[in-house]
Amino acid sequence: MKTPLQRGRRALVWGLPAAAVVSLSVGCTSPSSPDDGGQAEASCAYIVEYDNRRYVGRGETVPVAESLGAATRPACDDTPSDGDDGEGPALMTAFALKGVDPSVAIAVAENTDRYRLVVADDLKGLPPELKKLIDRY
């Protein structure tokens, strides 16, 4: 039988790693304050803007249909106090995906033979036509 002290010591041992994880998580966030305009630091997620919409990059590359025109990756400086200016905006070409509405997903040319899938920022799940396209490629 374990004494209350032994049980308490076990709880303390398990509590220490949990406290460390919480403090690390808090350290990875960027708090905002009214003094700095109330905005958090930028995150350099793969974001693309096209036709007044925001798209989020995914890992898949996909076949493309016709060119839709210019798209932009906004500028990003995820570490503003490190002494460099971060990434400037990147201009690229947006492409339609066969059978997929451009308001749902498009592809952008990262180079001349690779097209990265980007999906609408507010998309909750991949529609069947987009899943089928990804699976075929």
mmCIF file of N, CA and C in Angstrom:
data_model
loop_
_atom_site.group_PDB
_atom_site.id
_atom_site.type_symbol
_atom_site.label_atom_id
_atom_site.label_comp_id
_atom_site.label_asym_id
_atom_site.label_seq_id
_atom_site.Cartn_x
_atom_site.Cartn_y
_atom_site.Cartn_z
ATOM 1 N N MET A 1 0.834 -1.181 0.000
ATOM 2 C CA MET A 1 0.000 0.000 0.000
ATOM 3 C C MET A 1 0.878 1.242 0.000
ATOM 4 N N LYS A 2 0.528 2.213 -0.824
ATOM 5 C CA LYS A 2 1.313 3.431 -0.920
ATOM 6 C C LYS A 2 0.797 4.464 0.055
ATOM 7 N N THR A 3 1.717 5.180 0.635
ATOM 8 C CA THR A 3 1.334 6.229 1.571
ATOM 9 C C THR A 3 0.922 7.471 0.788
ATOM 10 N N PRO A 4 0.186 8.396 1.428
ATOM 11 C CA PRO A 4 -0.188 9.636 0.732
ATOM 12 C C PRO A 4 1.017 10.411 0.220
ATOM 13 N N LEU A 5 2.140 10.346 0.930
ATOM 14 C CA LEU A 5 3.342 11.047 0.492
ATOM 15 C C LEU A 5 3.872 10.460 -0.810
ATOM 16 N N GLN A 6 3.861 9.113 -0.935
ATOM 17 C CA GLN A 6 4.337 8.484 -2.173
ATOM 18 C C GLN A 6 3.434 8.843 -3.348
ATOM 19 N N ARG A 7 2.112 8.840 -3.120
ATOM 20 C CA ARG A 7 1.190 9.217 -4.196
ATOM 21 C C ARG A 7 1.386 10.678 -4.588
ATOM 22 N N GLY A 8 1.585 11.525 -3.626
ATOM 23 C CA GLY A 8 1.804 12.954 -3.895
ATOM 24 C C GLY A 8 3.077 13.197 -4.675
ATOM 25 N N ARG A 9 4.111 12.420 -4.368
ATOM 26 C CA ARG A 9 5.378 12.561 -5.077
ATOM 27 C C ARG A 9 5.214 12.179 -6.553
ATOM 28 N N ARG A 10 4.417 11.101 -6.820
ATOM 29 C CA ARG A 10 4.167 10.686 -8.204
ATOM 30 C C ARG A 10 3.440 11.789 -8.957
ATOM 31 N N ALA A 11 2.453 12.415 -8.323
ATOM 32 C CA ALA A 11 1.719 13.506 -8.964
ATOM 33 C C ALA A 11 2.649 14.668 -9.261
ATOM 34 N N LEU A 12 3.573 14.948 -8.343
ATOM 35 C CA LEU A 12 4.532 16.019 -8.563
ATOM 36 C C LEU A 12 5.431 15.701 -9.746
ATOM 37 N N VAL A 13 5.896 14.455 -9.843
ATOM 38 C CA VAL A 13 6.767 14.046 -10.952
ATOM 39 C C VAL A 13 6.046 14.195 -12.283
ATOM 40 N N TRP A 14 4.778 13.797 -12.372
ATOM 41 C CA TRP A 14 4.014 13.937 -13.613
ATOM 42 C C TRP A 14 3.656 15.388 -13.883
ATOM 43 N N GLY A 15 3.490 16.160 -12.840
ATOM 44 C CA GLY A 15 3.121 17.565 -13.008
ATOM 45 C C GLY A 15 4.237 18.411 -13.578
ATOM 46 N N LEU A 16 5.500 18.052 -13.282
ATOM 47 C CA LEU A 16 6.619 18.842 -13.780
ATOM 48 C C LEU A 16 6.723 18.828 -15.302
ATOM 49 N N PRO A 17 6.668 17.665 -15.976
ATOM 50 C CA PRO A 17 6.708 17.699 -17.455
ATOM 51 C C PRO A 17 5.526 18.464 -18.042
ATOM 52 N N ALA A 18 4.357 18.320 -17.429
ATOM 53 C CA ALA A 18 3.193 19.049 -17.945
ATOM 54 C C ALA A 18 3.407 20.545 -17.830
ATOM 55 N N ALA A 19 3.978 20.997 -16.714
ATOM 56 C CA ALA A 19 4.248 22.429 -16.540
ATOM 57 C C ALA A 19 5.273 22.913 -17.555
ATOM 58 N N ALA A 20 6.267 22.079 -17.846
ATOM 59 C CA ALA A 20 7.279 22.458 -18.826
ATOM 60 C C ALA A 20 6.665 22.604 -20.207
ATOM 61 N N VAL A 21 5.784 21.687 -20.586
ATOM 62 C CA VAL A 21 5.128 21.763 -21.893
ATOM 63 C C VAL A 21 4.284 23.023 -21.991
ATOM 64 N N VAL A 22 3.545 23.337 -20.950
ATOM 65 C CA VAL A 22 2.713 24.543 -20.970
ATOM 66 C C VAL A 22 3.575 25.780 -21.107
ATOM 67 N N SER A 23 4.677 25.851 -20.363
ATOM 68 C CA SER A 23 5.513 27.039 -20.448
ATOM 69 C C SER A 23 6.180 27.146 -21.809
ATOM 70 N N LEU A 24 6.559 26.017 -22.435
ATOM 71 C CA LEU A 24 7.117 26.067 -23.782
ATOM 72 C C LEU A 24 6.075 26.531 -24.780
ATOM 73 N N SER A 25 4.847 26.059 -24.631
ATOM 74 C CA SER A 25 3.783 26.465 -25.544
ATOM 75 C C SER A 25 3.539 27.953 -25.453
ATOM 76 N N VAL A 26 3.516 28.474 -24.251
ATOM 77 C CA VAL A 26 3.298 29.905 -24.072
ATOM 78 C C VAL A 26 4.448 30.681 -24.667
ATOM 79 N N GLY A 27 5.673 30.165 -24.560
ATOM 80 C CA GLY A 27 6.834 30.843 -25.114
ATOM 81 C C GLY A 27 6.834 30.888 -26.624
ATOM 82 N N CYS A 28 6.092 30.010 -27.268
ATOM 83 C CA CYS A 28 6.054 29.970 -28.730
ATOM 84 C C CYS A 28 4.994 30.881 -29.311
ATOM 85 N N THR A 29 4.157 31.440 -28.487
ATOM 86 C CA THR A 29 3.144 32.345 -28.996
ATOM 87 C C THR A 29 3.676 33.756 -28.979
ATOM 88 N N SER A 30 3.035 34.628 -29.690
ATOM 89 C CA SER A 30 3.487 36.007 -29.719
ATOM 90 C C SER A 30 2.370 36.900 -29.201
ATOM 91 N N PRO A 31 2.485 37.311 -27.953
ATOM 92 C CA PRO A 31 1.431 38.134 -27.391
ATOM 93 C C PRO A 31 1.394 39.505 -28.052
ATOM 94 N N SER A 32 0.248 40.090 -28.069
ATOM 95 C CA SER A 32 0.132 41.429 -28.602
ATOM 96 C C SER A 32 -0.233 42.348 -27.461
ATOM 97 N N SER A 33 0.051 43.598 -27.642
ATOM 98 C CA SER A 33 -0.300 44.569 -26.628
ATOM 99 C C SER A 33 -0.793 45.825 -27.312
ATOM 100 N N PRO A 34 -1.541 46.661 -26.594
ATOM 101 C CA PRO A 34 -2.010 47.899 -27.196
ATOM 102 C C PRO A 34 -0.854 48.795 -27.606
ATOM 103 N N ASP A 35 0.303 48.665 -26.950
ATOM 104 C CA ASP A 35 1.446 49.509 -27.270
ATOM 105 C C ASP A 35 2.019 49.228 -28.646
ATOM 106 N N ASP A 36 1.896 47.968 -29.125
ATOM 107 C CA ASP A 36 2.451 47.649 -30.435
ATOM 108 C C ASP A 36 1.372 47.599 -31.513
ATOM 109 N N GLY A 37 0.268 48.239 -31.281
ATOM 110 C CA GLY A 37 -0.806 48.276 -32.266
ATOM 111 C C GLY A 37 -1.793 47.149 -32.096
ATOM 112 N N GLY A 38 -1.577 46.284 -31.101
ATOM 113 C CA GLY A 38 -2.522 45.208 -30.834
ATOM 114 C C GLY A 38 -2.446 44.060 -31.811
ATOM 115 N N GLN A 39 -1.391 43.974 -32.609
ATOM 116 C CA GLN A 39 -1.291 42.889 -33.580
ATOM 117 C C GLN A 39 -0.185 41.933 -33.182
ATOM 118 N N ALA A 40 -0.438 40.660 -33.358
ATOM 119 C CA ALA A 40 0.570 39.645 -33.083
ATOM 120 C C ALA A 40 1.565 39.612 -34.230
ATOM 121 N N GLU A 41 2.715 38.983 -33.976
ATOM 122 C CA GLU A 41 3.706 38.821 -35.032
ATOM 123 C C GLU A 41 3.110 38.024 -36.185
ATOM 124 N N ALA A 42 3.646 38.258 -37.381
ATOM 125 C CA ALA A 42 3.177 37.533 -38.556
ATOM 126 C C ALA A 42 3.633 36.088 -38.504
ATOM 127 N N SER A 43 2.879 35.234 -39.107
ATOM 128 C CA SER A 43 3.253 33.843 -39.248
ATOM 129 C C SER A 43 3.476 33.595 -40.726
ATOM 130 N N CYS A 44 4.562 32.949 -41.055
ATOM 131 C CA CYS A 44 4.872 32.742 -42.466
ATOM 132 C C CYS A 44 4.299 31.436 -42.995
ATOM 133 N N ALA A 45 3.060 31.197 -42.707
ATOM 134 C CA ALA A 45 2.363 30.072 -43.310
ATOM 135 C C ALA A 45 2.288 30.328 -44.814
ATOM 136 N N TYR A 46 2.083 29.279 -45.580
ATOM 137 C CA TYR A 46 2.012 29.429 -47.030
ATOM 138 C C TYR A 46 0.627 29.969 -47.386
ATOM 139 N N ILE A 47 0.524 31.285 -47.489
ATOM 140 C CA ILE A 47 -0.723 31.970 -47.806
ATOM 141 C C ILE A 47 -0.598 32.570 -49.199
ATOM 142 N N VAL A 48 -1.657 32.441 -49.995
ATOM 143 C CA VAL A 48 -1.690 33.019 -51.333
ATOM 144 C C VAL A 48 -2.963 33.850 -51.446
ATOM 145 N N GLU A 49 -2.850 34.997 -52.074
ATOM 146 C CA GLU A 49 -4.015 35.838 -52.326
ATOM 147 C C GLU A 49 -4.269 35.882 -53.828
ATOM 148 N N TYR A 50 -5.511 35.593 -54.184
ATOM 149 C CA TYR A 50 -5.915 35.624 -55.592
ATOM 150 C C TYR A 50 -7.390 36.014 -55.654
ATOM 151 N N ASP A 51 -7.723 36.943 -56.520
ATOM 152 C CA ASP A 51 -9.106 37.347 -56.764
ATOM 153 C C ASP A 51 -9.829 37.708 -55.451
ATOM 154 N N ASN A 52 -9.153 38.491 -54.624
ATOM 155 C CA ASN A 52 -9.691 38.948 -53.329
ATOM 156 C C ASN A 52 -10.032 37.802 -52.384
ATOM 157 N N ARG A 53 -9.368 36.671 -52.529
ATOM 158 C CA ARG A 53 -9.552 35.520 -51.638
ATOM 159 C C ARG A 53 -8.199 35.116 -51.070
ATOM 160 N N ARG A 54 -8.245 34.505 -49.893
ATOM 161 C CA ARG A 54 -7.029 33.951 -49.273
ATOM 162 C C ARG A 54 -7.071 32.432 -49.386
ATOM 163 N N TYR A 55 -5.944 31.858 -49.746
ATOM 164 C CA TYR A 55 -5.795 30.422 -49.879
ATOM 165 C C TYR A 55 -4.633 29.970 -48.993
ATOM 166 N N VAL A 56 -4.747 28.761 -48.482
ATOM 167 C CA VAL A 56 -3.707 28.181 -47.634
ATOM 168 C C VAL A 56 -3.055 27.034 -48.381
ATOM 169 N N GLY A 57 -1.734 27.015 -48.371
ATOM 170 C CA GLY A 57 -0.989 25.997 -49.085
ATOM 171 C C GLY A 57 -1.082 24.626 -48.442
ATOM 172 N N ARG A 58 -1.049 23.612 -49.281
ATOM 173 C CA ARG A 58 -1.012 22.218 -48.848
ATOM 174 C C ARG A 58 0.234 21.597 -49.448
ATOM 175 N N GLY A 59 0.555 20.396 -49.045
ATOM 176 C CA GLY A 59 1.771 19.734 -49.506
ATOM 177 C C GLY A 59 1.679 19.113 -50.886
ATOM 178 N N GLU A 60 0.459 18.907 -51.381
ATOM 179 C CA GLU A 60 0.300 18.208 -52.655
ATOM 180 C C GLU A 60 0.666 19.093 -53.845
ATOM 181 N N THR A 61 1.197 18.443 -54.867
ATOM 182 C CA THR A 61 1.327 19.096 -56.165
ATOM 183 C C THR A 61 0.241 18.486 -57.050
ATOM 184 N N VAL A 62 -0.272 19.272 -57.962
ATOM 185 C CA VAL A 62 -1.424 18.847 -58.748
ATOM 186 C C VAL A 62 -1.260 19.245 -60.212
ATOM 187 N N PRO A 63 -1.969 18.535 -61.108
ATOM 188 C CA PRO A 63 -1.994 18.945 -62.510
ATOM 189 C C PRO A 63 -2.888 20.170 -62.641
ATOM 190 N N VAL A 64 -2.593 21.004 -63.602
ATOM 191 C CA VAL A 64 -3.344 22.245 -63.737
ATOM 192 C C VAL A 64 -4.029 22.351 -65.086
ATOM 193 N N ALA A 65 -5.015 23.227 -65.122
ATOM 194 C CA ALA A 65 -5.709 23.564 -66.367
ATOM 195 C C ALA A 65 -5.177 24.932 -66.817
ATOM 196 N N GLU A 66 -6.064 25.827 -67.196
ATOM 197 C CA GLU A 66 -5.630 27.114 -67.752
ATOM 198 C C GLU A 66 -5.156 28.088 -66.662
ATOM 199 N N SER A 67 -4.352 29.037 -67.101
ATOM 200 C CA SER A 67 -3.853 30.099 -66.224
ATOM 201 C C SER A 67 -5.001 31.031 -65.847
ATOM 202 N N LEU A 68 -5.042 31.426 -64.586
ATOM 203 C CA LEU A 68 -6.069 32.362 -64.115
ATOM 204 C C LEU A 68 -5.540 33.780 -63.974
ATOM 205 N N GLY A 69 -4.232 33.932 -63.941
ATOM 206 C CA GLY A 69 -3.652 35.258 -63.781
ATOM 207 C C GLY A 69 -2.728 35.326 -62.571
ATOM 208 N N ALA A 70 -2.461 36.546 -62.132
ATOM 209 C CA ALA A 70 -1.488 36.774 -61.068
ATOM 210 C C ALA A 70 -2.059 36.485 -59.682
ATOM 211 N N ALA A 71 -1.211 35.909 -58.851
ATOM 212 C CA ALA A 71 -1.503 35.678 -57.431
ATOM 213 C C ALA A 71 -0.307 36.205 -56.652
ATOM 214 N N THR A 72 -0.485 36.410 -55.358
ATOM 215 C CA THR A 72 0.573 36.972 -54.529
ATOM 216 C C THR A 72 0.708 36.215 -53.229
ATOM 217 N N ARG A 73 1.936 35.959 -52.829
ATOM 218 C CA ARG A 73 2.221 35.534 -51.453
ATOM 219 C C ARG A 73 2.596 36.801 -50.714
ATOM 220 N N PRO A 74 1.836 37.174 -49.689
ATOM 221 C CA PRO A 74 2.133 38.420 -48.965
ATOM 222 C C PRO A 74 3.508 38.378 -48.298
ATOM 223 N N ALA A 75 4.048 39.560 -48.038
ATOM 224 C CA ALA A 75 5.317 39.671 -47.324
ATOM 225 C C ALA A 75 5.162 39.100 -45.925
ATOM 226 N N CYS A 76 6.252 38.594 -45.378
ATOM 227 C CA CYS A 76 6.196 38.027 -44.041
ATOM 228 C C CYS A 76 7.545 38.175 -43.349
ATOM 229 N N ASP A 77 7.495 38.621 -42.109
ATOM 230 C CA ASP A 77 8.679 38.683 -41.259
ATOM 231 C C ASP A 77 8.301 38.053 -39.935
ATOM 232 N N ASP A 78 8.516 36.739 -39.815
ATOM 233 C CA ASP A 78 8.077 36.042 -38.611
ATOM 234 C C ASP A 78 8.985 36.257 -37.408
ATOM 235 N N THR A 79 10.131 36.857 -37.616
ATOM 236 C CA THR A 79 11.017 37.210 -36.503
ATOM 237 C C THR A 79 11.484 38.648 -36.691
ATOM 238 N N PRO A 80 10.631 39.614 -36.358
ATOM 239 C CA PRO A 80 10.929 41.016 -36.663
ATOM 240 C C PRO A 80 12.165 41.577 -35.962
ATOM 241 N N SER A 81 12.612 41.000 -34.874
ATOM 242 C CA SER A 81 13.757 41.563 -34.160
ATOM 243 C C SER A 81 15.076 40.865 -34.476
ATOM 244 N N ASP A 82 15.110 40.075 -35.565
ATOM 245 C CA ASP A 82 16.340 39.334 -35.857
ATOM 246 C C ASP A 82 17.307 40.085 -36.762
ATOM 247 N N GLY A 83 16.971 41.284 -37.196
ATOM 248 C CA GLY A 83 17.895 42.088 -37.980
ATOM 249 C C GLY A 83 17.727 42.006 -39.481
ATOM 250 N N ASP A 84 16.866 41.106 -39.992
ATOM 251 C CA ASP A 84 16.611 41.109 -41.437
ATOM 252 C C ASP A 84 15.169 41.531 -41.681
ATOM 253 N N ASP A 85 14.858 41.771 -42.925
ATOM 254 C CA ASP A 85 13.527 42.274 -43.276
ATOM 255 C C ASP A 85 12.530 41.177 -43.593
ATOM 256 N N GLY A 86 12.914 39.917 -43.469
ATOM 257 C CA GLY A 86 12.001 38.820 -43.773
ATOM 258 C C GLY A 86 11.825 38.652 -45.266
ATOM 259 N N GLU A 87 10.740 38.011 -45.642
ATOM 260 C CA GLU A 87 10.434 37.761 -47.049
ATOM 261 C C GLU A 87 9.565 38.886 -47.600
ATOM 262 N N GLY A 88 9.885 39.349 -48.784
ATOM 263 C CA GLY A 88 9.019 40.309 -49.451
ATOM 264 C C GLY A 88 7.877 39.585 -50.127
ATOM 265 N N PRO A 89 6.926 40.303 -50.685
ATOM 266 C CA PRO A 89 5.828 39.637 -51.385
ATOM 267 C C PRO A 89 6.360 38.883 -52.609
ATOM 268 N N ALA A 90 5.732 37.765 -52.908
ATOM 269 C CA ALA A 90 6.142 36.959 -54.056
ATOM 270 C C ALA A 90 4.996 36.917 -55.056
ATOM 271 N N LEU A 91 5.287 37.297 -56.283
ATOM 272 C CA LEU A 91 4.296 37.219 -57.351
ATOM 273 C C LEU A 91 4.411 35.864 -58.019
ATOM 274 N N MET A 92 3.270 35.276 -58.334
ATOM 275 C CA MET A 92 3.239 33.974 -58.989
ATOM 276 C C MET A 92 2.001 33.890 -59.853
ATOM 277 N N THR A 93 1.875 32.830 -60.602
ATOM 278 C CA THR A 93 0.717 32.633 -61.465
ATOM 279 C C THR A 93 -0.228 31.624 -60.838
ATOM 280 N N ALA A 94 -1.515 31.957 -60.833
ATOM 281 C CA ALA A 94 -2.551 31.042 -60.338
ATOM 282 C C ALA A 94 -3.077 30.222 -61.508
ATOM 283 N N PHE A 95 -3.393 28.954 -61.249
ATOM 284 C CA PHE A 95 -3.920 28.065 -62.268
ATOM 285 C C PHE A 95 -5.199 27.403 -61.769
ATOM 286 N N ALA A 96 -6.125 27.207 -62.698
ATOM 287 C CA ALA A 96 -7.358 26.484 -62.383
ATOM 288 C C ALA A 96 -7.040 25.001 -62.284
ATOM 289 N N LEU A 97 -7.888 24.301 -61.551
ATOM 290 C CA LEU A 97 -7.802 22.848 -61.447
ATOM 291 C C LEU A 97 -8.999 22.269 -62.177
ATOM 292 N N LYS A 98 -8.767 21.298 -63.026
ATOM 293 C CA LYS A 98 -9.840 20.723 -63.824
ATOM 294 C C LYS A 98 -10.935 20.143 -62.926
ATOM 295 N N GLY A 99 -12.161 20.652 -63.104
ATOM 296 C CA GLY A 99 -13.310 20.154 -62.359
ATOM 297 C C GLY A 99 -13.474 20.728 -60.958
ATOM 298 N N VAL A 100 -12.647 21.721 -60.586
ATOM 299 C CA VAL A 100 -12.721 22.316 -59.249
ATOM 300 C C VAL A 100 -12.949 23.818 -59.390
ATOM 301 N N ASP A 101 -13.940 24.333 -58.704
ATOM 302 C CA ASP A 101 -14.234 25.767 -58.732
ATOM 303 C C ASP A 101 -13.063 26.541 -58.118
ATOM 304 N N PRO A 102 -12.581 27.603 -58.784
ATOM 305 C CA PRO A 102 -11.460 28.381 -58.245
ATOM 306 C C PRO A 102 -11.743 29.023 -56.881
ATOM 307 N N SER A 103 -12.989 29.141 -56.495
ATOM 308 C CA SER A 103 -13.265 29.670 -55.155
ATOM 309 C C SER A 103 -12.969 28.620 -54.079
ATOM 310 N N VAL A 104 -12.817 27.362 -54.477
ATOM 311 C CA VAL A 104 -12.507 26.265 -53.554
ATOM 312 C C VAL A 104 -11.002 26.023 -53.489
ATOM 313 N N ALA A 105 -10.359 25.926 -54.641
ATOM 314 C CA ALA A 105 -8.926 25.636 -54.689
ATOM 315 C C ALA A 105 -8.356 26.035 -56.039
ATOM 316 N N ILE A 106 -7.085 26.382 -56.011
ATOM 317 C CA ILE A 106 -6.314 26.671 -57.220
ATOM 318 C C ILE A 106 -4.930 26.063 -57.018
ATOM 319 N N ALA A 107 -4.089 26.229 -57.992
ATOM 320 C CA ALA A 107 -2.686 25.845 -57.854
ATOM 321 C C ALA A 107 -1.852 27.064 -58.222
ATOM 322 N N VAL A 108 -0.665 27.128 -57.654
ATOM 323 C CA VAL A 108 0.254 28.208 -57.999
ATOM 324 C C VAL A 108 1.556 27.599 -58.474
ATOM 325 N N ALA A 109 2.177 28.290 -59.418
ATOM 326 C CA ALA A 109 3.437 27.807 -59.978
ATOM 327 C C ALA A 109 4.579 28.200 -59.062
ATOM 328 N N GLU A 110 5.230 27.197 -58.473
ATOM 329 C CA GLU A 110 6.413 27.469 -57.672
ATOM 330 C C GLU A 110 7.645 27.499 -58.565
ATOM 331 N N ASN A 111 7.606 26.744 -59.629
ATOM 332 C CA ASN A 111 8.612 26.812 -60.684
ATOM 333 C C ASN A 111 7.939 26.297 -61.949
ATOM 334 N N THR A 112 8.684 26.096 -62.999
ATOM 335 C CA THR A 112 8.056 25.783 -64.283
ATOM 336 C C THR A 112 7.446 24.393 -64.393
ATOM 337 N N ASP A 113 7.760 23.477 -63.475
ATOM 338 C CA ASP A 113 7.187 22.141 -63.598
ATOM 339 C C ASP A 113 6.523 21.639 -62.314
ATOM 340 N N ARG A 114 6.277 22.504 -61.362
ATOM 341 C CA ARG A 114 5.661 22.101 -60.098
ATOM 342 C C ARG A 114 4.554 23.090 -59.735
ATOM 343 N N TYR A 115 3.385 22.564 -59.475
ATOM 344 C CA TYR A 115 2.234 23.402 -59.156
ATOM 345 C C TYR A 115 1.687 22.988 -57.793
ATOM 346 N N ARG A 116 1.712 23.903 -56.854
ATOM 347 C CA ARG A 116 1.313 23.604 -55.477
ATOM 348 C C ARG A 116 -0.157 23.905 -55.267
ATOM 349 N N LEU A 117 -0.840 22.966 -54.625
ATOM 350 C CA LEU A 117 -2.251 23.115 -54.302
ATOM 351 C C LEU A 117 -2.423 24.112 -53.170
ATOM 352 N N VAL A 118 -3.337 25.054 -53.341
ATOM 353 C CA VAL A 118 -3.745 25.970 -52.275
ATOM 354 C C VAL A 118 -5.265 25.949 -52.226
ATOM 355 N N VAL A 119 -5.813 25.857 -51.016
ATOM 356 C CA VAL A 119 -7.261 25.759 -50.854
ATOM 357 C C VAL A 119 -7.781 26.998 -50.139
ATOM 358 N N ALA A 120 -9.034 27.310 -50.378
ATOM 359 C CA ALA A 120 -9.654 28.478 -49.762
ATOM 360 C C ALA A 120 -9.464 28.434 -48.250
ATOM 361 N N ASP A 121 -9.124 29.568 -47.689
ATOM 362 C CA ASP A 121 -8.831 29.686 -46.270
ATOM 363 C C ASP A 121 -9.993 29.227 -45.389
ATOM 364 N N ASP A 122 -11.217 29.398 -45.857
ATOM 365 C CA ASP A 122 -12.388 29.052 -45.043
ATOM 366 C C ASP A 122 -12.939 27.659 -45.357
ATOM 367 N N LEU A 123 -12.217 26.873 -46.150
ATOM 368 C CA LEU A 123 -12.667 25.533 -46.514
ATOM 369 C C LEU A 123 -12.563 24.592 -45.317
ATOM 370 N N LYS A 124 -13.648 23.897 -45.003
ATOM 371 C CA LYS A 124 -13.688 23.008 -43.839
ATOM 372 C C LYS A 124 -13.247 21.585 -44.156
ATOM 373 N N GLY A 125 -13.428 21.141 -45.352
ATOM 374 C CA GLY A 125 -13.033 19.797 -45.762
ATOM 375 C C GLY A 125 -12.866 19.776 -47.265
ATOM 376 N N LEU A 126 -12.127 18.812 -47.756
ATOM 377 C CA LEU A 126 -11.915 18.741 -49.203
ATOM 378 C C LEU A 126 -13.151 18.168 -49.880
ATOM 379 N N PRO A 127 -13.678 18.858 -50.897
ATOM 380 C CA PRO A 127 -14.813 18.313 -51.639
ATOM 381 C C PRO A 127 -14.377 17.097 -52.457
ATOM 382 N N PRO A 128 -15.339 16.230 -52.811
ATOM 383 C CA PRO A 128 -14.998 14.985 -53.530
ATOM 384 C C PRO A 128 -14.211 15.204 -54.816
ATOM 385 N N GLU A 129 -14.554 16.229 -55.581
ATOM 386 C CA GLU A 129 -13.847 16.446 -56.848
ATOM 387 C C GLU A 129 -12.376 16.795 -56.618
ATOM 388 N N LEU A 130 -12.072 17.463 -55.514
ATOM 389 C CA LEU A 130 -10.687 17.795 -55.206
ATOM 390 C C LEU A 130 -9.943 16.569 -54.673
ATOM 391 N N LYS A 131 -10.591 15.770 -53.857
ATOM 392 C CA LYS A 131 -9.982 14.524 -53.367
ATOM 393 C C LYS A 131 -9.637 13.610 -54.533
ATOM 394 N N LYS A 132 -10.552 13.511 -55.488
ATOM 395 C CA LYS A 132 -10.335 12.655 -56.653
ATOM 396 C C LYS A 132 -9.126 13.144 -57.458
ATOM 397 N N LEU A 133 -9.010 14.440 -57.632
ATOM 398 C CA LEU A 133 -7.886 15.021 -58.371
ATOM 399 C C LEU A 133 -6.563 14.722 -57.673
ATOM 400 N N ILE A 134 -6.534 14.878 -56.358
ATOM 401 C CA ILE A 134 -5.322 14.606 -55.587
ATOM 402 C C ILE A 134 -4.941 13.139 -55.668
ATOM 403 N N ASP A 135 -5.925 12.263 -55.523
ATOM 404 C CA ASP A 135 -5.665 10.822 -55.552
ATOM 405 C C ASP A 135 -5.140 10.346 -56.899
ATOM 406 N N ARG A 136 -5.609 10.960 -57.988
ATOM 407 C CA ARG A 136 -5.170 10.560 -59.329
ATOM 408 C C ARG A 136 -3.757 10.999 -59.617
ATOM 409 N N TYR A 137 -3.285 12.044 -58.989
ATOM 410 C CA TYR A 137 -1.992 12.624 -59.348
ATOM 411 C C TYR A 137 -0.891 12.069 -58.535
#
